[in-house]
Short mmCIF file of C-alpha atoms and ligand atoms in Angstrom, two decimals:
data_model
loop_
_atom_site.label_atom_id
_atom_site.label_comp_id
_atom_site.label_asym_id
_atom_site.label_seq_id
_atom_site.Cartn_x
_atom_site.Cartn_y
_atom_site.Cartn_z
CA MET A 1 -58.43 29.41 -31.33
CA THR A 2 -56.62 25.48 -32.18
CA LYS A 3 -53.87 26.65 -30.97
CA ILE A 4 -54.98 28.32 -26.97
CA VAL A 5 -58.08 24.85 -26.60
CA ARG A 6 -54.55 22.63 -26.70
CA TYR A 7 -52.95 24.72 -24.67
CA LEU A 8 -55.58 24.92 -22.04
CA LYS A 9 -55.99 21.55 -22.34
CA SER A 10 -52.04 20.11 -21.70
CA LEU A 11 -52.39 22.63 -18.68
CA THR A 12 -55.23 19.94 -16.92
CA LEU A 13 -51.95 17.50 -17.02
CA ASN A 14 -54.05 14.75 -18.94
CA GLU A 15 -51.39 12.86 -21.43
CA ILE A 16 -49.03 12.46 -18.98
CA ARG A 17 -51.98 11.17 -16.04
CA LYS A 18 -52.57 8.73 -18.86
CA GLY A 19 -49.20 7.59 -19.54
CA LEU A 20 -48.42 7.18 -15.98
CA MET A 21 -52.17 4.89 -15.40
CA LEU A 22 -50.14 2.74 -18.38
CA THR A 23 -47.35 2.36 -16.48
CA GLN A 24 -49.48 2.25 -12.67
CA LYS A 25 -51.35 -0.75 -15.06
CA TYR A 26 -47.99 -2.90 -15.40
CA PHE A 27 -46.78 -2.46 -12.31
CA PHE A 28 -49.73 -4.99 -10.77
CA LYS A 29 -48.66 -7.55 -14.27
CA ARG A 30 -47.22 -11.64 -13.90
CA LYS A 31 -43.23 -10.56 -13.79
CA PHE A 32 -42.28 -12.01 -17.13
CA THR A 33 -38.44 -12.66 -15.56
CA VAL A 34 -37.00 -16.21 -15.93
CA ARG A 35 -34.81 -16.02 -13.12
CA TYR A 36 -32.20 -18.74 -15.01
CA PRO A 37 -30.32 -20.30 -12.65
CA GLU A 38 -33.75 -21.87 -10.89
CA GLU A 39 -35.71 -21.10 -13.99
CA LYS A 40 -35.49 -22.31 -17.82
CA THR A 41 -36.34 -21.14 -20.96
CA PRO A 42 -38.18 -24.42 -22.78
CA LYS A 43 -35.41 -25.18 -25.59
CA SER A 44 -36.38 -26.23 -29.26
CA PRO A 45 -35.00 -30.01 -30.22
CA ARG A 46 -33.48 -28.09 -32.72
CA PHE A 47 -31.07 -26.65 -30.58
CA ARG A 48 -27.37 -25.67 -32.37
CA GLY A 49 -25.10 -26.03 -29.25
CA LEU A 50 -21.74 -27.93 -27.71
CA HIS A 51 -20.85 -30.74 -30.24
CA ALA A 52 -20.81 -34.37 -29.76
CA LEU A 53 -19.42 -37.04 -31.78
CA ARG A 54 -21.59 -40.55 -31.53
CA ARG A 55 -21.31 -44.84 -31.40
CA TYR A 56 -23.18 -47.33 -32.39
CA PRO A 57 -24.80 -49.01 -29.30
CA ASN A 58 -21.81 -51.57 -30.16
CA GLY A 59 -19.42 -49.50 -29.37
CA GLU A 60 -17.73 -48.07 -32.99
CA GLU A 61 -17.95 -44.87 -33.07
CA ARG A 62 -19.81 -43.72 -36.86
CA CYS A 63 -17.84 -41.78 -37.82
CA ILE A 64 -15.61 -42.65 -41.51
CA ALA A 65 -13.32 -40.09 -41.78
CA CYS A 66 -15.54 -38.68 -44.67
CA LYS A 67 -14.31 -35.03 -44.51
CA LEU A 68 -17.22 -33.96 -45.39
CA CYS A 69 -17.62 -31.88 -42.33
CA GLU A 70 -14.21 -30.56 -42.58
CA ALA A 71 -15.09 -29.33 -45.92
CA VAL A 72 -18.43 -27.64 -45.01
CA CYS A 73 -17.78 -25.75 -41.89
CA PRO A 74 -18.33 -22.12 -43.13
CA ALA A 75 -15.74 -20.50 -40.21
CA ALA A 76 -12.93 -23.56 -40.48
CA ALA A 77 -13.38 -25.07 -37.54
CA ILE A 78 -12.67 -28.50 -37.86
CA THR A 79 -9.70 -29.70 -38.47
CA ILE A 80 -9.66 -33.71 -39.10
CA ASP A 81 -5.88 -36.37 -39.23
CA SER A 82 -7.45 -40.11 -40.41
CA ASP A 83 -5.21 -43.34 -41.00
CA VAL A 84 -5.90 -46.76 -41.93
CA ARG A 85 -7.02 -48.47 -38.23
CA GLU A 86 -5.78 -51.62 -37.81
CA ASP A 87 -8.81 -53.55 -39.07
CA GLY A 88 -7.75 -52.39 -41.65
CA SER A 89 -11.09 -49.16 -41.67
CA ARG A 90 -11.16 -45.58 -42.04
CA ARG A 91 -10.78 -43.55 -38.72
CA THR A 92 -9.76 -40.16 -37.77
CA THR A 93 -6.26 -40.17 -35.68
CA LYS A 94 -7.74 -36.27 -34.49
CA TYR A 95 -10.66 -34.62 -34.52
CA GLU A 96 -10.90 -30.90 -33.46
CA ILE A 97 -12.80 -28.85 -33.38
CA ASP A 98 -12.48 -24.78 -32.17
CA LEU A 99 -15.02 -23.53 -31.15
CA PHE A 100 -14.34 -19.41 -30.84
CA LYS A 101 -14.24 -19.81 -34.74
CA CYS A 102 -17.07 -22.29 -34.75
CA ILE A 103 -20.54 -19.66 -35.70
CA TYR A 104 -22.86 -23.29 -34.67
CA CYS A 105 -24.02 -23.20 -38.04
CA GLY A 106 -25.01 -26.97 -37.87
CA PHE A 107 -23.85 -27.25 -41.15
CA CYS A 108 -20.95 -30.23 -40.21
CA GLU A 109 -24.17 -32.24 -38.36
CA GLU A 110 -26.45 -31.69 -41.10
CA SER A 111 -23.55 -32.75 -43.69
CA CYS A 112 -23.00 -36.50 -41.65
CA PRO A 113 -23.52 -38.69 -43.81
CA VAL A 114 -23.38 -41.29 -40.59
CA ASP A 115 -25.32 -39.51 -37.85
CA SER A 116 -21.59 -38.51 -35.75
CA ILE A 117 -20.66 -35.53 -35.06
CA VAL A 118 -24.15 -33.45 -34.12
CA GLU A 119 -24.60 -30.92 -31.74
CA THR A 120 -26.63 -30.87 -28.71
CA ASP A 121 -28.22 -28.81 -26.53
CA ILE A 122 -25.79 -28.30 -23.76
CA HIS A 123 -25.40 -24.30 -24.29
CA GLU A 124 -23.69 -23.42 -20.19
CA TYR A 125 -19.93 -24.63 -21.56
CA HIS A 126 -16.96 -22.11 -20.56
CA PHE A 127 -13.60 -22.55 -20.83
CA GLU A 128 -11.33 -21.98 -18.21
CA SER A 129 -6.94 -21.81 -19.57
CA MET A 130 -6.55 -20.83 -23.16
CA GLY A 131 -6.64 -23.34 -25.82
CA LYS A 132 -9.30 -24.84 -23.44
CA ASN A 133 -11.40 -23.95 -26.43
CA VAL A 134 -10.05 -25.94 -28.86
CA MET A 135 -11.79 -29.65 -28.32
CA THR A 136 -10.39 -32.63 -29.61
CA LYS A 137 -11.70 -36.21 -30.29
CA GLU A 138 -11.92 -37.94 -26.63
CA GLN A 139 -13.82 -35.07 -25.92
CA LEU A 140 -16.13 -34.63 -28.26
CA LEU A 141 -16.64 -38.86 -28.20
CA ALA A 142 -17.17 -37.96 -24.44
CA VAL A 143 -19.49 -35.81 -24.76
CA GLY A 144 -21.52 -37.79 -26.79
CA ASP A 145 -21.52 -41.19 -25.13
CA MET A 146 -22.26 -39.05 -21.54
CA TYR A 147 -25.77 -37.41 -23.60
CA GLU A 148 -26.06 -40.11 -26.03
CA GLU A 149 -30.16 -40.70 -24.93
CA GLN A 150 -31.15 -36.32 -24.93
CA ILE A 151 -29.53 -36.88 -28.91
CA ALA A 152 -31.42 -39.67 -29.58
CA LYS A 153 -34.55 -38.53 -28.31
CA THR A 154 -34.17 -34.93 -29.70
CA LYS A 155 -33.05 -36.06 -32.90
CA GLN A 156 -35.90 -38.38 -33.07
CA GLU A 157 -38.94 -35.71 -31.81
CA ASP A 158 -37.38 -33.20 -35.47
CA ALA A 159 -37.38 -36.56 -37.69
CA LYS A 160 -40.71 -36.06 -38.53
CA TYR A 161 -39.93 -32.16 -39.71
CA ARG A 162 -37.30 -33.08 -42.23
CA MET B 1 -17.14 27.09 25.38
CA GLU B 2 -20.74 26.93 25.91
CA LEU B 3 -21.31 26.17 22.11
CA LEU B 4 -19.02 23.96 21.37
CA GLU B 5 -20.89 21.76 24.67
CA PHE B 6 -23.75 22.64 23.04
CA LEU B 7 -22.89 21.48 19.74
CA ILE B 8 -21.88 18.51 20.70
CA PHE B 9 -23.82 17.44 23.31
CA ASP B 10 -27.39 18.42 22.01
CA ASN B 11 -27.14 18.82 18.71
CA LEU B 12 -24.52 15.42 18.06
CA ILE B 13 -27.34 13.09 18.16
CA TYR B 14 -30.09 14.90 16.50
CA ILE B 15 -27.14 15.19 13.35
CA LEU B 16 -25.41 11.45 13.46
CA ALA B 17 -29.48 10.80 13.32
CA ILE B 18 -31.03 12.26 10.49
CA VAL B 19 -27.45 12.29 8.80
CA LEU B 20 -27.27 7.70 9.06
CA GLY B 21 -31.13 8.29 8.19
CA VAL B 22 -30.99 9.65 5.49
CA ILE B 23 -27.28 7.63 4.67
CA LEU B 24 -30.11 4.37 5.38
CA THR B 25 -33.22 5.53 3.10
CA VAL B 26 -30.83 6.52 0.59
CA ALA B 27 -29.04 2.85 -0.03
CA TYR B 28 -32.99 1.72 0.35
CA LEU B 29 -33.20 4.22 -2.32
CA THR B 30 -32.06 2.80 -5.03
CA TYR B 31 -32.80 -0.26 -4.19
CA PHE B 32 -36.86 0.94 -4.28
CA GLU B 33 -36.34 2.97 -7.31
CA ARG B 34 -34.55 -0.20 -9.02
CA LYS B 35 -37.24 -2.47 -8.13
CA VAL B 36 -40.45 0.07 -9.15
CA ILE B 37 -38.98 0.08 -12.26
CA ALA B 38 -38.25 -2.87 -12.82
CA PHE B 39 -42.06 -3.42 -11.87
CA MET B 40 -43.18 -1.07 -14.36
CA HIS B 41 -41.05 -2.77 -17.50
CA VAL B 42 -42.24 -5.83 -16.03
CA ARG B 43 -39.41 -7.29 -14.40
CA MET B 44 -38.26 -8.27 -11.61
CA GLY B 45 -35.68 -6.65 -10.64
CA PRO B 46 -32.87 -6.47 -8.65
CA ASN B 47 -33.33 -9.82 -5.99
CA ARG B 48 -30.16 -12.06 -5.83
CA VAL B 49 -28.00 -10.47 -3.12
CA GLY B 50 -29.82 -11.18 0.01
CA PRO B 51 -33.66 -12.83 0.81
CA ARG B 52 -35.17 -10.56 -2.72
CA GLY B 53 -31.98 -8.65 -3.11
CA LEU B 54 -33.03 -6.26 0.63
CA LEU B 55 -29.02 -6.31 0.34
CA GLN B 56 -28.18 -4.67 -3.40
CA PRO B 57 -26.80 -2.00 -1.61
CA PHE B 58 -24.40 -2.25 0.56
CA ALA B 59 -23.41 -4.92 -2.05
CA ASP B 60 -22.89 -1.60 -4.54
CA VAL B 61 -21.29 0.81 -1.49
CA LEU B 62 -18.96 -2.00 -1.37
CA LYS B 63 -18.21 -2.00 -4.98
CA LEU B 64 -17.99 1.69 -5.36
CA LEU B 65 -15.94 1.68 -2.61
CA THR B 66 -13.50 -0.74 -2.95
CA LYS B 67 -13.21 0.93 -6.82
CA GLU B 68 -10.30 3.36 -7.21
CA ILE B 69 -11.20 7.00 -7.68
CA ILE B 70 -9.41 8.01 -11.59
CA PHE B 71 -8.46 11.83 -12.13
CA PRO B 72 -8.27 12.92 -15.75
CA LYS B 73 -5.48 13.80 -17.50
CA ASN B 74 -4.87 17.86 -16.48
CA ALA B 75 -7.75 17.51 -15.16
CA ASN B 76 -7.74 20.44 -11.81
CA LYS B 77 -7.82 17.69 -8.81
CA PHE B 78 -9.12 20.47 -6.37
CA LEU B 79 -11.83 21.63 -7.90
CA PHE B 80 -12.43 17.46 -9.06
CA LEU B 81 -12.33 15.83 -5.72
CA ILE B 82 -14.47 19.44 -4.20
CA ALA B 83 -17.51 19.10 -6.52
CA PRO B 84 -18.21 15.80 -5.24
CA ILE B 85 -18.05 16.97 -1.49
CA ILE B 86 -20.60 20.53 -2.18
CA THR B 87 -22.86 18.31 -3.91
CA LEU B 88 -23.44 16.50 -0.70
CA ALA B 89 -23.46 18.71 1.64
CA THR B 90 -25.35 20.88 0.55
CA ALA B 91 -27.89 18.20 0.27
CA PHE B 92 -27.61 17.12 3.75
CA ALA B 93 -27.91 20.66 5.48
CA ALA B 94 -30.31 20.83 3.96
CA TRP B 95 -32.18 18.57 6.51
CA ALA B 96 -31.24 20.71 9.82
CA VAL B 97 -34.69 22.35 9.33
CA VAL B 98 -37.02 19.98 8.40
CA PRO B 99 -39.34 19.59 11.11
CA PHE B 100 -39.88 15.65 11.24
CA ALA B 101 -43.15 15.91 13.66
CA ASP B 102 -44.23 19.34 15.65
CA GLY B 103 -41.05 20.01 17.83
CA MET B 104 -39.46 17.23 15.67
CA VAL B 105 -36.23 19.81 14.50
CA LEU B 106 -32.77 20.37 14.42
CA ALA B 107 -32.71 24.23 14.25
CA ASP B 108 -35.99 25.58 14.04
CA ILE B 109 -35.01 29.35 12.44
CA ASN B 110 -37.45 31.79 10.94
CA ALA B 111 -36.34 31.74 7.26
CA GLY B 112 -35.93 28.34 7.19
CA LEU B 113 -37.82 27.62 3.23
CA VAL B 114 -35.12 30.82 2.05
CA TYR B 115 -32.36 28.50 3.58
CA VAL B 116 -33.64 25.25 2.29
CA LEU B 117 -33.89 27.21 -0.59
CA ALA B 118 -30.40 28.33 -1.08
CA MET B 119 -28.72 24.97 -0.31
CA THR B 120 -30.91 22.54 -3.10
CA SER B 121 -30.38 25.91 -4.97
CA LEU B 122 -26.03 25.86 -4.07
CA GLY B 123 -25.48 22.32 -4.94
CA VAL B 124 -25.73 23.69 -8.66
CA TYR B 125 -22.61 24.29 -6.88
CA GLY B 126 -21.19 20.72 -7.47
CA VAL B 127 -22.66 19.79 -10.76
CA ILE B 128 -20.91 23.03 -12.34
CA ILE B 129 -17.48 22.65 -10.90
CA ALA B 130 -17.76 19.45 -11.33
CA GLY B 131 -18.00 19.55 -14.95
CA TRP B 132 -15.21 22.05 -14.91
CA ALA B 133 -12.94 20.77 -13.10
CA SER B 134 -13.88 17.46 -15.10
CA ASN B 135 -11.43 18.84 -18.09
CA SER B 136 -13.93 16.66 -20.60
CA LYS B 137 -16.73 17.82 -23.23
CA TYR B 138 -19.17 15.91 -22.14
CA ALA B 139 -19.71 16.88 -18.56
CA LEU B 140 -18.74 20.55 -19.52
CA LEU B 141 -22.13 20.06 -22.09
CA GLY B 142 -23.44 17.94 -18.48
CA ALA B 143 -23.06 21.51 -16.63
CA LEU B 144 -23.18 24.18 -18.38
CA ARG B 145 -27.34 21.96 -19.46
CA SER B 146 -27.74 21.81 -15.65
CA ALA B 147 -26.64 25.57 -15.07
CA ALA B 148 -29.24 26.65 -17.69
CA GLN B 149 -32.12 24.62 -16.29
CA ILE B 150 -31.68 25.34 -12.28
CA VAL B 151 -31.29 29.04 -13.09
CA SER B 152 -34.82 28.63 -15.43
CA TYR B 153 -36.15 26.71 -12.72
CA GLU B 154 -35.41 28.36 -9.18
CA ILE B 155 -37.40 30.69 -10.63
CA ALA B 156 -40.52 29.12 -10.81
CA MET B 157 -40.00 27.63 -7.68
CA GLY B 158 -38.92 30.42 -6.53
CA PHE B 159 -42.24 31.94 -6.70
CA ALA B 160 -44.14 28.69 -6.05
CA LEU B 161 -42.43 29.13 -2.85
CA VAL B 162 -44.07 33.14 -2.22
CA GLY B 163 -46.88 31.27 -2.64
CA VAL B 164 -46.88 29.10 0.05
CA LEU B 165 -45.51 32.26 1.87
CA VAL B 166 -48.26 34.20 0.79
CA ALA B 167 -50.31 32.03 2.45
CA ALA B 168 -48.47 31.04 5.41
CA GLY B 169 -47.56 34.04 6.45
CA SER B 170 -44.36 32.31 7.70
CA LEU B 171 -41.08 32.08 7.11
CA ASN B 172 -40.85 28.81 8.89
CA LEU B 173 -41.00 25.38 7.57
CA SER B 174 -42.81 24.42 10.78
CA GLU B 175 -45.06 27.75 11.44
CA ILE B 176 -45.72 26.42 7.84
CA VAL B 177 -46.93 23.48 8.68
CA ARG B 178 -48.70 24.42 11.63
CA GLY B 179 -50.89 26.04 9.60
CA GLN B 180 -52.59 23.59 7.21
CA GLU B 181 -53.94 22.06 10.60
CA GLY B 182 -58.00 20.27 10.97
CA GLY B 183 -57.67 17.02 8.41
CA LEU B 184 -57.63 17.34 4.31
CA VAL B 185 -59.45 20.30 3.72
CA HIS B 186 -56.81 22.49 5.35
CA TRP B 187 -54.06 21.58 3.73
CA TYR B 188 -52.43 23.69 1.48
CA ILE B 189 -52.31 21.61 -1.30
CA TRP B 190 -55.60 23.08 -2.65
CA PRO B 191 -55.82 26.56 -2.72
CA LEU B 192 -52.24 25.86 -4.06
CA LEU B 193 -53.67 23.40 -6.44
CA PRO B 194 -51.33 24.94 -9.23
CA LEU B 195 -48.70 25.78 -7.42
CA PHE B 196 -48.11 22.23 -5.79
CA LEU B 197 -47.54 20.72 -9.19
CA ILE B 198 -45.57 23.58 -10.20
CA TYR B 199 -43.36 23.34 -7.00
CA TYR B 200 -43.09 19.08 -7.99
CA ILE B 201 -41.92 19.72 -10.95
CA SER B 202 -39.59 22.16 -11.11
CA GLY B 203 -38.17 19.64 -8.20
CA VAL B 204 -37.60 17.04 -9.74
CA ALA B 205 -36.40 19.73 -12.73
CA GLU B 206 -34.01 21.19 -9.83
CA THR B 207 -32.36 17.48 -8.95
CA ASN B 208 -31.50 16.56 -12.69
CA ARG B 209 -34.41 13.60 -12.62
CA ALA B 210 -35.81 12.92 -14.61
CA PRO B 211 -37.68 13.64 -17.55
CA PHE B 212 -35.68 16.11 -17.41
CA ASP B 213 -31.78 14.80 -16.48
CA VAL B 214 -30.20 16.76 -18.97
CA ALA B 215 -27.80 17.17 -17.96
CA GLU B 216 -26.58 12.46 -17.15
CA GLY B 217 -28.63 12.19 -20.79
CA GLU B 218 -27.28 8.84 -20.82
CA SER B 219 -28.05 8.82 -24.80
CA GLU B 220 -26.44 12.45 -25.23
CA ILE B 221 -23.92 12.82 -23.53
CA VAL B 222 -22.68 9.64 -21.73
CA ALA B 223 -23.21 10.48 -18.33
CA GLY B 224 -22.89 13.99 -18.27
CA PHE B 225 -21.70 16.21 -15.68
CA HIS B 226 -19.79 13.19 -13.71
CA VAL B 227 -18.45 11.16 -16.57
CA GLU B 228 -15.31 11.50 -15.88
CA TYR B 229 -15.97 10.12 -11.70
CA SER B 230 -15.70 6.42 -10.10
CA GLY B 231 -15.44 5.30 -7.51
CA ALA B 232 -16.31 6.86 -4.02
CA ALA B 233 -16.42 10.15 -5.90
CA PHE B 234 -19.06 9.12 -8.25
CA ALA B 235 -20.84 7.25 -4.50
CA LEU B 236 -20.67 10.38 -2.52
CA PHE B 237 -22.41 11.95 -6.08
CA PHE B 238 -25.39 9.21 -6.41
CA LEU B 239 -25.91 10.39 -2.08
CA GLY B 240 -25.95 14.04 -2.90
CA GLU B 241 -28.51 13.07 -5.68
CA TYR B 242 -30.58 11.17 -3.85
CA ALA B 243 -30.28 12.68 -0.45
CA ASN B 244 -31.98 16.66 -2.59
CA MET B 245 -34.73 14.33 -3.65
CA ILE B 246 -35.82 13.20 -0.74
CA ILE B 247 -35.55 17.24 0.78
CA ILE B 248 -37.63 17.84 -2.46
CA SER B 249 -40.24 14.64 -1.42
CA ALA B 250 -40.29 16.65 1.75
CA LEU B 251 -40.25 19.98 1.81
CA THR B 252 -43.84 18.96 -0.93
CA ALA B 253 -44.82 16.92 1.74
CA LEU B 254 -44.74 20.03 4.03
CA MET B 255 -45.08 22.67 2.58
CA PHE B 256 -48.69 21.63 0.44
CA LEU B 257 -49.43 18.30 2.08
CA GLY B 258 -50.00 19.27 5.95
CA GLY B 259 -46.19 16.99 6.98
CA TRP B 260 -46.86 15.84 10.12
CA TYR B 261 -50.95 15.70 10.71
CA SER B 262 -53.34 13.41 9.20
CA PRO B 263 -55.86 13.71 6.51
CA PHE B 264 -58.35 12.99 9.51
CA THR B 265 -60.31 14.62 12.43
CA GLY B 266 -62.09 13.32 14.68
CA ASP B 267 -59.88 12.01 18.85
CA SER B 268 -59.16 8.08 17.14
CA TRP B 269 -55.90 6.49 17.13
CA ILE B 270 -55.93 7.64 12.73
CA ALA B 271 -56.18 11.76 13.50
CA GLN B 272 -53.37 11.59 15.45
CA PRO B 273 -50.42 13.81 14.20
CA SER B 274 -47.47 11.44 14.07
CA ILE B 275 -44.30 12.13 12.45
CA PHE B 276 -45.10 9.02 10.04
CA TRP B 277 -47.40 10.53 8.96
CA PHE B 278 -44.91 13.29 7.27
CA LEU B 279 -42.06 9.78 6.30
CA GLY B 280 -45.59 8.12 4.51
CA LYS B 281 -46.09 11.73 2.22
CA THR B 282 -42.73 11.67 1.69
CA SER B 283 -42.05 8.84 0.29
CA ILE B 284 -45.08 9.19 -2.22
CA PHE B 285 -43.53 11.93 -3.70
CA LEU B 286 -40.48 9.21 -3.77
CA TYR B 287 -42.43 7.52 -5.42
CA ALA B 288 -43.48 9.73 -7.96
CA TYR B 289 -39.79 10.88 -9.13
CA PHE B 290 -39.69 6.63 -10.30
CA TRP B 291 -43.03 5.98 -11.51
CA LEU B 292 -42.17 9.28 -13.94
CA ARG B 293 -39.15 7.87 -14.80
CA ALA B 294 -40.29 4.92 -15.60
CA SER B 295 -43.07 6.65 -18.18
CA LEU B 296 -41.89 9.23 -19.78
CA PRO B 297 -38.98 10.10 -22.27
CA ARG B 298 -36.45 12.36 -21.78
CA TYR B 299 -37.67 16.19 -22.46
CA ARG B 300 -35.60 17.89 -26.12
CA TYR B 301 -33.01 20.99 -24.20
CA ASP B 302 -35.52 23.46 -26.02
CA GLN B 303 -38.96 22.53 -24.32
CA ILE B 304 -37.08 22.83 -20.82
CA MET B 305 -36.45 26.24 -20.69
CA ARG B 306 -40.36 26.51 -23.29
CA LEU B 307 -41.75 24.73 -19.83
CA GLY B 308 -39.51 26.86 -17.38
CA TRP B 309 -40.08 30.62 -18.86
CA LYS B 310 -43.44 30.36 -20.74
CA VAL B 311 -45.68 27.70 -18.72
CA PHE B 312 -44.35 27.55 -15.51
CA ILE B 313 -43.49 30.97 -14.36
CA PRO B 314 -46.57 32.74 -15.48
CA ILE B 315 -48.98 30.11 -14.10
CA THR B 316 -47.64 31.18 -10.41
CA ILE B 317 -47.42 34.93 -11.02
CA VAL B 318 -50.86 34.81 -11.40
CA TRP B 319 -51.51 32.18 -8.76
CA ILE B 320 -50.12 34.40 -6.48
CA PHE B 321 -51.88 36.44 -6.89
CA VAL B 322 -54.54 34.70 -6.86
CA VAL B 323 -53.80 32.90 -3.58
CA ALA B 324 -53.36 36.65 -2.65
CA VAL B 325 -56.77 37.64 -2.76
CA MET B 326 -58.21 34.70 -1.77
CA LYS B 327 -55.97 35.39 1.94
CA VAL B 328 -57.68 38.76 2.01
CA TYR B 329 -61.05 37.57 1.54
CA HIS B 330 -60.23 34.67 4.07
CA VAL B 331 -62.25 31.91 1.75
CA GLY B 332 -62.35 28.49 2.21
CA PRO B 333 -61.68 26.85 5.58
CA TRP B 334 -57.74 27.42 4.84
CA TRP B 335 -58.47 31.15 6.14
CA ASN B 336 -60.58 32.16 8.14
S1 SF4 C 1 -21.56 -25.89 -36.45
FE1 SF4 C 1 -20.67 -25.03 -38.05
S2 SF4 C 1 -19.14 -23.51 -37.49
FE2 SF4 C 1 -19.45 -25.07 -36.34
S3 SF4 C 1 -17.38 -26.79 -36.60
FE3 SF4 C 1 -20.37 -27.26 -37.21
S4 SF4 C 1 -19.86 -26.74 -39.28
FE4 SF4 C 1 -18.37 -25.98 -38.51
S1 SF4 C 2 -17.78 -36.28 -38.43
FE1 SF4 C 2 -18.79 -37.23 -39.77
S2 SF4 C 2 -18.23 -36.07 -41.61
FE2 SF4 C 2 -17.45 -35.37 -40.67
S3 SF4 C 2 -15.84 -37.40 -41.23
FE3 SF4 C 2 -16.89 -38.32 -40.04
S4 SF4 C 2 -18.26 -38.41 -40.89
FE4 SF4 C 2 -17.30 -37.83 -41.80
#
């Protein structure tokens, strides 16, 4: 009996009508699409993007070549060589990050005792030829110089939660 | 010679108009489809090429035409190339008998309904040949599914058309439309409601569109019969499929919604029969295609067969009798 009732009910196409009404309702809803290059989604201050090496306000680079970041990096993306500078301080002569190896875990930033290596919130970058995926010390410092304000601001915002 | 002259001077221009019209409609139908489905998914759809993405179809066409046609190893080249042409040619040929408005028809033949039925089902040969010639198991599976599905739904579709034939007493599409003159209540959709639904659903199945798109079934058999096709050959399949969709929608509008007649009665401008009524009614069914696609999941294969054989065919047979009885006793506003 219930079988027959169900059969007759299915002939009214009621279920399909309900489904169609639902999709029709969504047709008129506000769209969620973010029109990317013009609109962007908000980013957390903890966003881990492109790396940068920072300097102190007096222009001295922060990095003291302790190599903690190199040691902690799970992807072995960081390569550091160090030497004694003329003034007797220990500095890096080579500081490279292979962005293809990097998994953007942020451990380098966490491990750094002087807040030198940081991850900025830049995520729109590309490489135009082979080998450009390895960021040199100069490039990293340049990124740091260019975005220092931004970096300082996000670190400040995040500081109270750490 | 006379025949040739007749063909060229009297008909070529109409043929060109119809073919160009259909191709342009197909181009914007793809845009429309992507927009409608996107809106139902709460997205925006294509909006980059040209204002509001309106040039997107042309970008797609250019892309497809500049791509290489790849022939699978050991494929039968002749069959491989003829298949999309069959699909497209039959889809276009069916347009010959469609009356756009009173007297606005390329070939006003008496067996129009049968001709259309023949043309839309010939299209499946393109699908089967494509599946066979591709030398690929997915393509072959798609072709087999498509063949079985079309055979099943053709019957229900044919019976639905018999209902229309009984109601109108003519196979000529223009005559069928003329039988529905006189406003909303005179349309055949009311006495033939079950046949109308079955005809449209079978039409969706016949054009291999969701939820009956098992012949393509991306998630099961990659792309079914056209998995090996690329470039212009794929574009032809695409064109054929969409042209078929338009023709099914147009026929539904002609046979059940009174073609070019206005739903209103009276003497005002809105009650005048015109081609715009016909185009408007056709668009409703085209929209329904996308609406269904956005709403329903794909049918399982055995369920498709069950629906075709155990539900549609019995209903159509019963309803043909009902229509016949109604006609004999001159029921309603339709046959008195
Ligand atoms: S983010 Fe992680 S993987 Fe990338 S360089 Fe730093 S420590 Fe290595
Ligand atoms: S970046 Fe920081 S952790 Fe890495 S070597 Fe320099 S000071 Fe040490």
